[in-house]
Amino acid sequence: MAATVQPSLKRDDLLPTIGSLSVGFRFTAGSPMKEDGMLLRLGVNDADEETDGPYSGTNLPLGDDDDNEDGDGDAEDDGLASSVSDHANKHDEIWADTTAYSKPHGWCQLPDGNWALVKILSNSSEHSPICLLQGKLLRLNSETLLPANPDILNGVDDLMQLSYLNEPSVLYNLQYRYSQNMIYTKAGPVLVAINPFKKIANLYGNSYIQAYRSKSLESPHVYAIADTALREMIRDEINQSIIISGESGAGKTETAKIAMQYLAALGGGSGIEYEVLQTNPILEAFGNAKTLRNDNSSRFGKLIEIHFSTTGKISGAQIQTFLLEKSRVVQCAKGERSYHIFYQLCAGAPIPLREDYKYLKQGNCFEVTGINDIERFHDVKNALNVVRISDEVQEKIFGILASVLWLGNVSFTVIDNENHIQVVTDEAVHTVAKLIGCDAVDLKLALETRKMKVGNDHIIQKLTLSQAIDTRDALAKSLYSSLFQWLVEQINISLGSGKRCTGRSISILDIYGFESFEKNSFEQFCINYANERLQQHFNRHLFKLEQEEYIQDGIDWANVEFEDNKDCLSLFERKPLGLLSILDEESIFPNGTDLTFANKLRQHLSYNSCFRGERGNIFNINHYAGEVSYDASCFLEKNRDLLHMDSIQLLARCTHELLKIFSSKILLMSEKILNLSSRRSSGPDSPKCSVATKFKRQLFQLMQRLENTTPHFIRCIKPNNSQLPSTYEQGLVLQQLKCCGVLEVVRISRSGYPTRMSHHKFARRYGFLLLESVVATHDPLSVSIAILRQFDLSPEMYQVGYTKLFFRTGQIGILEDTRNRTLDGILRIQSWFRGHKARNYITRYKHGVVIVQTYIHSEKIRKSYLILLHQRRAAILIQKHQKRRIATNSFINILRASVAVQSAIRGFLVRKYSPDASLWKKNDNSDQILVKASVIGELQRRVLKAESGLKEKEEENSVLHQRVLRYESRWLEYEGKMRSMEQVWQKQMRSLQCSLSVAKKRLSIDGDNTSYNIEERKSDASVEQTWCHQPAALSLSGSQIMGRREMNASMSVINRMTEEFENRSQVFADDARFLVEVKSGEVDASLNPERELRRLKRIFENWKKDFNLRLRETRIILLKLGSDELQGTTHADSFLKHKKWWKKKLNRTKINA
């Protein structure tokens, strides 16, 4: 399609980004900032304004990475399920982005070229808006500002969702996601992958593969690209392609591996997928090298075409390579290495021996940190076995590699003044001849001389030192490149052995990205030409997608214009005066030099706007990614890149089988070049086999293959040149974004309608802004149109599709700004209301808590009181028993002492006053008292009398004992009556209280202020009656009549108290009933029921206290009476005899009391 969009863009055409940045956030890219006009303040931290909205993308952590695939699968599944659930819930939050309204932001460039975020304070003047940034106030021209996106668009996973698509907005969005370990971001149909230079947990592995396979995750990822390609291949039956590009160190090789792993996981089962994955160690060893920018840089481009069966399983593969950097075999810069296979082959040798090889010694770098060459070498051998290369053939391969290294040690000596040389016959020459299977003399002759045909004669010409070195290096490069191509062919044979042609395939293109260095040579010339062709393919595909979406939604896309790079491609491919044609023409001429080539370019291509010639060998080409300056030195030599016929014939005579195969191919190519000198045809069928022509032919075949596929693009970005994690250099990233075409995607999208939103989402998000509430009940399309009309948006700034609304640059920012202001007011009102509601709730809650605490504390105190009461009763019981024991022991001791004293006194008195004192005599000899027989008889009579008296006393005691038992049974009856009386009294008191409460309620209802004097009713039992409590004197002798009289008195007291309780209860009940009738109006009386009720209650309380006191006194009297009766019936002599029995009885009596 015709291109009409100009390459230069106005600032007003750029689209919005951003929200919150950290303090001092800057970008380092772009032109200097103008300092006229606008007031800025530097140093504002808006990080508190970050929010997640419905546009926010997520890169959810899942199960594991490649390093722990064999871990706990159940844990992975659980983590995956929860992460996917959180991901789904997050998108259900409609109002998750309702942040407080803030002043608009913008981007400006400081004098040092850094981008900085500014906050616009005022828009009152067109030429001098006020901005706030980093604590300083400046006044700038408004044209120097680029608009910033609303806060809702912070960290979106698709750059096309940004309202403003300017450079600082794109850079910030990528850095925001990169800082969150979200290294994948979409830019329309392009996946941008930023190399993290570290292993990121929860980003790869079987759990993620299953998640993307089941569509549980839709965040940007290499897995998502590979899954889309596989699904579209099966669904549409159209071959797919995944194009991966980026500069060295951006992670292209690792990205291609990840894509292949996903395809192998989903299309595995036949066993061929393992062979496909095992090609990576071989290609990396023979095609990758360490450079200053990357420790594992691919020095060639490759296309891996993976074939699938009808069931979606991998059935085979094919690999095609492009433009191997052969010059790295013979020369490399300081700090770099040649191809990895050389160092892996020499890994077992000591470093001094490795330093003997001049080709390897040039870079002065033999080891790479983090890479074990010995282990890698074993991996390469295993991979060669997998692709069916036998050990014998492997030995021959390693022999060719050794011969290349030894060729670098071949030296020359100058033998005359014309600088002719001679090969030094040393170990290097003999080793090379032995390894390639030729004679050392033939090898020396091929390196020293050159045969030339002049007419029909052949002339042998000696070579100069520079010519001899070039011949040696050309032989080494040819050997290595031929070996590399042969390995690729063997791999293809192995991968294609089980292939069943179904026509379905997915191609993964891992190719060098656009390059622009301080000195750019022939390699950069070819690489940038290939990227121009790929960029054109990309632009066409992007325009096709845009066109399809516009047509699908019924959008008039005739006004949408796109730009392509036809002029730059015409500069390369035009015939007969294009860059490649002139280069091939000069390469054929024997006298052609790099200077004549540069002059022809200036002479024939100055008309093209993309070309600009400089002095000498320098010329500039304006590529899609920017202008690149090339140095034409060595262009012709690198373009020819042919062995001399003597070297080819030498290889043909070698006994090495592989070298014979190599020489036949080289000879065929050389014959085509020789035929080219006789016929200089520039037609399309001309068999040109120069490097540039061969590369162009391969590129055309590649593009033809890609044109028949559905492409998917991955652009790899290197965040810094130091290969450090968490380091983001904005200038470097911006340059790569330009080179890999991401900004071109932005430009193409910006030319049309970059902001798109479905009717439903638009109506749901902005519907509440409508002034007419009736419209809210209509369908989403009507609501969307009403919103657009209300905001008076120009019809040229948007278009309404069948399912979506399409907006021009910056239009969504107007709606978003109004929405934020409205939501800010709504949120303030809601916050005040919710605060009031929360405070009331807290007050009620605290009151309820206090009540609950009160009940709990009271319950705890009651329980504590009961425990203390039980402890007190137990202590009293223990004290009682202890005191009783002490008193008993004291009484017994006193009694014994009294008896002893009494016996002594009585004996003394008997002896003193007895008339028969002379009967008592003392025998001095036997020390014994002699008693007369009469005295003994008297004593015996007394003993008999005492025994008869004792029997009488025992009979009397038995009678008394029977009486005591009767008293005890009667006492138990009294106790039962007292308990029943107490229960009845308690019931009466409770009923009285209920009656009083009822009366009080009825009195409060009626409110009749009448008074009535209640006459106190006198009960038969006097309230003022006092009892005389005379403690009975203890005596050792008591009569039965006295005991009965005291018992009858006790019974009369109890009877009187019972009668008093019944009478008083009846009186109080009658009085309460009377007051209730007065209150209700049934009885007329001039009294105050409430006052009389209080009086009645007071009288009742006094009577109750007095009755309780007299009841306790009665109990005490009864106890004392029982004790006196027991003590009065006891005789002193019998008490001493039966003290144990009386002690038991007394204890039981006390307990019953």
mmCIF file of N, CA, C and O in Angstrom, residues 58 65 141 222 225 364 383 401 424 474 486 536 710 841 847 907 1007 1083 1144:
data_model
loop_
_atom_site.group_PDB
_atom_site.id
_atom_site.type_symbol
_atom_site.label_atom_id
_atom_site.label_comp_id
_atom_site.label_asym_id
_atom_site.label_seq_id
_atom_site.Cartn_x
_atom_site.Cartn_y
_atom_site.Cartn_z
ATOM 1 N N THR A 58 -0.921 -8.594 34.330
ATOM 2 C CA THR A 58 -0.270 -9.304 35.420
ATOM 3 C C THR A 58 0.571 -10.419 34.871
ATOM 4 O O THR A 58 0.260 -11.030 33.871
ATOM 5 N N ASP A 65 10.362 -23.367 37.961
ATOM 6 C CA ASP A 65 11.081 -23.017 36.754
ATOM 7 C C ASP A 65 11.753 -24.276 36.225
ATOM 8 O O ASP A 65 11.526 -25.374 36.693
ATOM 9 N N ASN A 141 8.318 26.177 27.724
ATOM 10 C CA ASN A 141 7.364 26.242 26.622
ATOM 11 C C ASN A 141 6.525 24.971 26.611
ATOM 12 O O ASN A 141 7.039 23.866 26.767
ATOM 13 N N VAL A 222 6.398 -16.038 26.271
ATOM 14 C CA VAL A 222 6.802 -16.816 25.110
ATOM 15 C C VAL A 222 5.891 -18.025 24.940
ATOM 16 O O VAL A 222 5.563 -18.429 23.813
ATOM 17 N N ILE A 225 2.860 -17.048 22.939
ATOM 18 C CA ILE A 225 3.124 -16.938 21.504
ATOM 19 C C ILE A 225 3.182 -18.330 20.875
ATOM 20 O O ILE A 225 2.571 -18.583 19.823
ATOM 21 N N ASN A 364 42.961 -13.362 24.174
ATOM 22 C CA ASN A 364 43.483 -13.435 25.535
ATOM 23 C C ASN A 364 42.354 -13.724 26.534
ATOM 24 O O ASN A 364 42.307 -13.186 27.643
ATOM 25 N N ALA A 383 24.995 -34.997 22.388
ATOM 26 C CA ALA A 383 24.067 -34.504 21.365
ATOM 27 C C ALA A 383 24.422 -35.063 19.992
ATOM 28 O O ALA A 383 23.542 -35.388 19.190
ATOM 29 N N LEU A 401 38.867 -29.689 13.371
ATOM 30 C CA LEU A 401 38.975 -28.536 14.260
ATOM 31 C C LEU A 401 40.417 -28.325 14.706
ATOM 32 O O LEU A 401 40.906 -27.182 14.765
ATOM 33 N N VAL A 424 57.729 -21.858 6.959
ATOM 34 C CA VAL A 424 58.669 -22.420 7.917
ATOM 35 C C VAL A 424 58.255 -23.865 8.183
ATOM 36 O O VAL A 424 57.124 -24.136 8.603
ATOM 37 N N ALA A 474 42.175 -17.944 4.728
ATOM 38 C CA ALA A 474 41.038 -18.346 3.896
ATOM 39 C C ALA A 474 40.835 -19.847 3.937
ATOM 40 O O ALA A 474 39.689 -20.337 3.962
ATOM 41 N N TRP A 486 28.178 -28.838 6.907
ATOM 42 C CA TRP A 486 28.015 -30.299 6.864
ATOM 43 C C TRP A 486 27.300 -30.806 8.109
ATOM 44 O O TRP A 486 26.454 -31.703 8.020
ATOM 45 N N GLN A 536 9.917 -4.858 6.523
ATOM 46 C CA GLN A 536 8.866 -4.676 5.527
ATOM 47 C C GLN A 536 7.802 -5.780 5.682
ATOM 48 O O GLN A 536 6.596 -5.513 5.619
ATOM 49 N N THR A 710 1.799 -17.628 8.913
ATOM 50 C CA THR A 710 1.266 -16.573 9.791
ATOM 51 C C THR A 710 2.345 -16.216 10.804
ATOM 52 O O THR A 710 2.716 -17.047 11.632
ATOM 53 N N TYR A 841 -20.811 2.895 64.832
ATOM 54 C CA TYR A 841 -20.691 1.456 65.066
ATOM 55 C C TYR A 841 -19.707 1.174 66.199
ATOM 56 O O TYR A 841 -19.967 0.332 67.063
ATOM 57 N N HIS A 847 -19.993 0.059 73.773
ATOM 58 C CA HIS A 847 -21.012 -0.061 74.810
ATOM 59 C C HIS A 847 -21.391 -1.526 75.036
ATOM 60 O O HIS A 847 -21.519 -1.990 76.185
ATOM 61 N N GLY A 907 -6.647 -38.517 151.432
ATOM 62 C CA GLY A 907 -5.791 -39.447 152.190
ATOM 63 C C GLY A 907 -5.157 -38.792 153.416
ATOM 64 O O GLY A 907 -5.064 -39.386 154.477
ATOM 65 N N GLY A 1007 -51.589 6.437 88.636
ATOM 66 C CA GLY A 1007 -51.148 7.753 89.115
ATOM 67 C C GLY A 1007 -52.159 8.482 89.979
ATOM 68 O O GLY A 1007 -52.271 9.716 89.915
ATOM 69 N N VAL A 1083 -61.353 0.287 95.189
ATOM 70 C CA VAL A 1083 -61.710 0.733 96.536
ATOM 71 C C VAL A 1083 -61.386 2.208 96.630
ATOM 72 O O VAL A 1083 -60.291 2.641 96.194
ATOM 73 N N LYS A 1144 -18.168 -39.439 122.221
ATOM 74 C CA LYS A 1144 -18.754 -39.735 120.903
ATOM 75 C C LYS A 1144 -20.169 -39.188 120.829
ATOM 76 O O LYS A 1144 -20.587 -38.601 119.832
#
